[in-house]
mmCIF file of C-alpha atoms in Angstrom:
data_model
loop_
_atom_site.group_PDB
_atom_site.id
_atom_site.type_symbol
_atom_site.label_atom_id
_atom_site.label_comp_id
_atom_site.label_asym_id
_atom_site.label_seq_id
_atom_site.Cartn_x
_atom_site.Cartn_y
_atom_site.Cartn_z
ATOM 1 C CA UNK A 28 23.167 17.234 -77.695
ATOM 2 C CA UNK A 29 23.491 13.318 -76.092
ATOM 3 C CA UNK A 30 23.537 15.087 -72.882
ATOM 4 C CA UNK A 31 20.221 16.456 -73.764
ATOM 5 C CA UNK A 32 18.778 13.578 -74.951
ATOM 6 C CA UNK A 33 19.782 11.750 -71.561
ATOM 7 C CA UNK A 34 18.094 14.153 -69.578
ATOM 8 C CA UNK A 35 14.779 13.903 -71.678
ATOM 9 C CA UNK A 36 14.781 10.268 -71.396
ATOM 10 C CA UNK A 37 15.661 10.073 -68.349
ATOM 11 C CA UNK A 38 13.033 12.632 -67.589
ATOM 12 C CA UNK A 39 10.020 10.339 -69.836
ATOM 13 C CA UNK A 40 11.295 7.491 -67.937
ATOM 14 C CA UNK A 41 10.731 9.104 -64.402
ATOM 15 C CA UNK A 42 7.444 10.078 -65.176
ATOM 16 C CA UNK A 43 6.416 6.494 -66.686
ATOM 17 C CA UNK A 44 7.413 5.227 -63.549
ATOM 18 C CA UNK A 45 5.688 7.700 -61.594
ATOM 19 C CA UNK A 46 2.419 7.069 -63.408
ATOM 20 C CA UNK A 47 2.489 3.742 -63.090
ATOM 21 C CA UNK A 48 2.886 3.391 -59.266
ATOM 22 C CA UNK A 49 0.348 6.273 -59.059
ATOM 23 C CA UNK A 50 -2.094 4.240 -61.064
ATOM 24 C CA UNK A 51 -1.494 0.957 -60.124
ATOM 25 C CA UNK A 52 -0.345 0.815 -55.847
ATOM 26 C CA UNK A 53 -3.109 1.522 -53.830
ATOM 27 C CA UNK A 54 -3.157 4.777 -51.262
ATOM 28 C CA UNK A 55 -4.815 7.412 -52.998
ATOM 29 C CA UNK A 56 -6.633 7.814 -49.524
ATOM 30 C CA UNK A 57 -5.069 6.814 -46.427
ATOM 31 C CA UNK A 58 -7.770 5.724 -43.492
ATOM 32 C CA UNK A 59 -6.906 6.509 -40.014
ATOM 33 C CA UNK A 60 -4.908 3.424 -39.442
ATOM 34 C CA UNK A 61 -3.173 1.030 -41.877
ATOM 35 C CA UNK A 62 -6.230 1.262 -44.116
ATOM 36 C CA UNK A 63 -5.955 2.517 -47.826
ATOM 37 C CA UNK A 64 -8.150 3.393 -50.568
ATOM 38 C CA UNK A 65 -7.337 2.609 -54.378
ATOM 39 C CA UNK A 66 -8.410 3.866 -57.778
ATOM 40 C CA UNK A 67 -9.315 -0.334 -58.243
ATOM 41 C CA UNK A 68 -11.291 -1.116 -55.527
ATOM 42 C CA UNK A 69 -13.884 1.197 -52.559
ATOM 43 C CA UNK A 70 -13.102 -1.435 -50.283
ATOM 44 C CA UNK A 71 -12.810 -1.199 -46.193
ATOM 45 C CA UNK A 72 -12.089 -3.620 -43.591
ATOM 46 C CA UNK A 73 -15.482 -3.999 -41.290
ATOM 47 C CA UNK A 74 -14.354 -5.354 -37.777
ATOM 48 C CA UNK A 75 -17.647 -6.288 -36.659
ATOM 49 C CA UNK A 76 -18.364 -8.464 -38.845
ATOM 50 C CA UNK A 77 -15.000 -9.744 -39.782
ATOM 51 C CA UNK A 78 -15.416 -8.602 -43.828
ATOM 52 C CA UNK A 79 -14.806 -6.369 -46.506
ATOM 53 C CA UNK A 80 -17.613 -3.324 -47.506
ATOM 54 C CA UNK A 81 -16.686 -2.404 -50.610
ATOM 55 C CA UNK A 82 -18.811 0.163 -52.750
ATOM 56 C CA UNK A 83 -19.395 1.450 -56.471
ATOM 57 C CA UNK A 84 -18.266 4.780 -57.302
ATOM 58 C CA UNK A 85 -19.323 5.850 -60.662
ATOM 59 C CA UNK A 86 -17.045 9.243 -60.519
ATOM 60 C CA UNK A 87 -13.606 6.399 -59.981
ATOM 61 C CA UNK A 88 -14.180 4.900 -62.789
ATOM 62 C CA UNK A 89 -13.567 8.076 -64.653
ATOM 63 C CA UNK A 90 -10.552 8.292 -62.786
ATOM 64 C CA UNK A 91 -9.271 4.952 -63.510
ATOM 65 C CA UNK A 92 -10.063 5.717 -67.312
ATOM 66 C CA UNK A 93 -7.537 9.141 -67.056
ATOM 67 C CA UNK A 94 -5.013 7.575 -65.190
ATOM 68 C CA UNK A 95 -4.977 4.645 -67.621
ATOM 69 C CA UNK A 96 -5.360 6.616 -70.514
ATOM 70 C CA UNK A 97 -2.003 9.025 -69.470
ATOM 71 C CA UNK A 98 0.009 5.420 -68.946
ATOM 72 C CA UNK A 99 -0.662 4.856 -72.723
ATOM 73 C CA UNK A 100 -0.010 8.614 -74.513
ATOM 74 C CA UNK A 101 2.896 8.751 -72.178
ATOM 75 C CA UNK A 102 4.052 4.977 -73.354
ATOM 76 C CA UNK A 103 3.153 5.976 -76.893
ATOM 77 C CA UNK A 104 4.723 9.122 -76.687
ATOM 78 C CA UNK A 105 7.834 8.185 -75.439
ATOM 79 C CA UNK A 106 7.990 4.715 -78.509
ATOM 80 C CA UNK A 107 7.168 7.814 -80.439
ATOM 81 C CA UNK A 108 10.314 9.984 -79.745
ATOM 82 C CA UNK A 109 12.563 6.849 -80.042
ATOM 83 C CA UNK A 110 11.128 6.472 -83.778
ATOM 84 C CA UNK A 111 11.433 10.170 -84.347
ATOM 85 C CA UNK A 112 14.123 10.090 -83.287
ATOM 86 C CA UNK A 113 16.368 7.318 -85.191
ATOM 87 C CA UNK A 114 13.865 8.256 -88.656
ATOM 88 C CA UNK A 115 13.229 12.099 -88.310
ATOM 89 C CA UNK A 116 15.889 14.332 -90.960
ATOM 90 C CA UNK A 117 17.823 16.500 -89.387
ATOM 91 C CA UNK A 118 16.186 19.903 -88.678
ATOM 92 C CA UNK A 119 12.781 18.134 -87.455
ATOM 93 C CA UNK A 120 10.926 18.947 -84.510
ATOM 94 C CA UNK A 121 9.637 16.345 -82.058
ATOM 95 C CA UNK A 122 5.921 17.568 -82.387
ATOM 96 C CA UNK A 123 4.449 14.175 -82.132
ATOM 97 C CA UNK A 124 5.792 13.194 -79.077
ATOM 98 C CA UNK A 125 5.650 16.692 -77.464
ATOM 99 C CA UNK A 126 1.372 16.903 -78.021
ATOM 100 C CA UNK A 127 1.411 13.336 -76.998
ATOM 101 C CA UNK A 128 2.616 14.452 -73.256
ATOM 102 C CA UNK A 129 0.967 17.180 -73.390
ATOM 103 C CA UNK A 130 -2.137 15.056 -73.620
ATOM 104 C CA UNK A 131 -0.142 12.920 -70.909
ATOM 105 C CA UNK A 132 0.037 16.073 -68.718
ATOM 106 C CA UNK A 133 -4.221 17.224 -69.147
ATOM 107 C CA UNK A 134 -5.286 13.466 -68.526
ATOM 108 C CA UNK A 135 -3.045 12.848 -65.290
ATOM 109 C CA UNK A 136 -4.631 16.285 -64.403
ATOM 110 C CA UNK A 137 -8.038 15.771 -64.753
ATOM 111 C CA UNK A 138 -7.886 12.385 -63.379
ATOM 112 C CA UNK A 139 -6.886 14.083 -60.133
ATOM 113 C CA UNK A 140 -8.931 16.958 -59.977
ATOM 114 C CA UNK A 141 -11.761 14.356 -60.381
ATOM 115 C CA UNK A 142 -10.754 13.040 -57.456
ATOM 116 C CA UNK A 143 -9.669 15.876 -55.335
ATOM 117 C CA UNK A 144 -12.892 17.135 -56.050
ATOM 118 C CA UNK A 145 -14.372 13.930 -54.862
ATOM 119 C CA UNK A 146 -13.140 13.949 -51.656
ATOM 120 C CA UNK A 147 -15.563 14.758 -49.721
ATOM 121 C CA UNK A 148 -17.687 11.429 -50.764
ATOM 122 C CA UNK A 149 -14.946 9.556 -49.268
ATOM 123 C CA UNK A 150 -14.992 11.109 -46.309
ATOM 124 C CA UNK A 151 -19.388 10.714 -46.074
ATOM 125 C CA UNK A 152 -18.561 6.718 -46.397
ATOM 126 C CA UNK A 153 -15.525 5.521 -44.517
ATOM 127 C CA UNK A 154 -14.032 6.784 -40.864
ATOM 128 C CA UNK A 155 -13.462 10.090 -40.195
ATOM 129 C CA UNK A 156 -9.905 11.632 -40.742
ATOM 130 C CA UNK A 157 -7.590 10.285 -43.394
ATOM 131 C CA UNK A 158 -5.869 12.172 -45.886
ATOM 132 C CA UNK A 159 -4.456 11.798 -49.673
ATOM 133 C CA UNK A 160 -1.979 9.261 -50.236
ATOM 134 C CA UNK A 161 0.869 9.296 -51.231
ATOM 135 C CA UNK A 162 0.121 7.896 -55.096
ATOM 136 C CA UNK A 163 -2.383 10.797 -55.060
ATOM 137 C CA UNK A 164 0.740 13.189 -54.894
ATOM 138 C CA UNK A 165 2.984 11.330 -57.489
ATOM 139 C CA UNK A 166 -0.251 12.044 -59.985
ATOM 140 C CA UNK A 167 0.285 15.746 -58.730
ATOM 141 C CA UNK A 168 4.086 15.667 -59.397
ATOM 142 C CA UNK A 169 3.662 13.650 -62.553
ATOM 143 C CA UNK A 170 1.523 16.369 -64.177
ATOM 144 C CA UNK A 171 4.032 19.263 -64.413
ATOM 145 C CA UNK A 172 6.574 16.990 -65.240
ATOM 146 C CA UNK A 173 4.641 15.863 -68.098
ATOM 147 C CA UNK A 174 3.919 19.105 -68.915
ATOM 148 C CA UNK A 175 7.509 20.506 -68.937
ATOM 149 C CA UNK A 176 8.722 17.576 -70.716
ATOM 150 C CA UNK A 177 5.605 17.934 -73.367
ATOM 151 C CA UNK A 178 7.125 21.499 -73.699
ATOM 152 C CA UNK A 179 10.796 20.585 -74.230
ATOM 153 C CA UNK A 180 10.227 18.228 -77.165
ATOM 154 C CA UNK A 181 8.073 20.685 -78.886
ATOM 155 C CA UNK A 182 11.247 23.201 -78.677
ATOM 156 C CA UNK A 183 13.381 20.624 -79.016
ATOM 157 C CA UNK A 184 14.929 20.287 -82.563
ATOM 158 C CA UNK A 185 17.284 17.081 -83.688
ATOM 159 C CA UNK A 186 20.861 17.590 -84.649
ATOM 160 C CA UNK A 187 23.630 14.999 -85.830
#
């Protein structure tokens, strides 16, 4: 049973981390050279006039809200399963925590289908080519992890 509880920890812990360098580094969208684009800031580099062009984008700011939003169910839920865990009698289910990542898992989702959708805007306003970044993948990987690990703690039951 400790080994199990290691492994969903450790688990919670790898997808906290993973959410928070998704939300908070900056290459959703890589530009054809060094150039990145962030969920914070629509900002490029203009080299003819020696400044930065940066942009409002009414659809990121949903994004931002998601991505923000899945940093605190998955913070809560994981404070959550440490309380249920030391408080809960034995025979209880981990319910709490398991529809809190679950929630974690449909708000990382949504946050980047929003923006996969989106894509196509960023390619109208900056240089052709580019492609996802590599925080836009960790939101990918994040959301079946979450969703797994929403699934365990539902099924999982605690024992002395």
């Amino acid at each position: 049973m400790s080994l199990l509880l290691l492994v969903v920890s450790a688990l919670h812990i790898l997808i906290l981390i993973l959410l928070f360098v998704a939300t908070l580094d900056k290459s959703w969208w890589s530009l054809p050279g060094k150039e990145s684009l962030n969920l914070w800031y629509d900002c490029t580099w203009n080299n003819g006039t020696k400044t930065w062009a940066c942009s409002n984008v009414s659809w990121l700011k949903a994004v931002q809200v998601l991505m923000v939003l899945s940093l605190i169910l998955c913070c809560l839920s994981f404070i959550l399963f440490m309380f249920q865990l030391y408080t809960m009698r034995r025979g209880g289910l981990f319910y709490a925590t398991g529809l809190c990542q679950l929630c974690t898992s449909v708000a990382v989702f949504t946050g980047a289908l929003i923006y996969a959708i989106h894509a196509e805007e960023i390619l109208a306003k900056h240089p052709r080519g580019g492609s996802f970044g590599y925080c836009f993948a960790l939101a990918w990987v994040a959301f079946p992890l979450a969703l797994v690990s929403g699934i365990i703690y539902i099924h999982l039951r605690k024992r002395e």
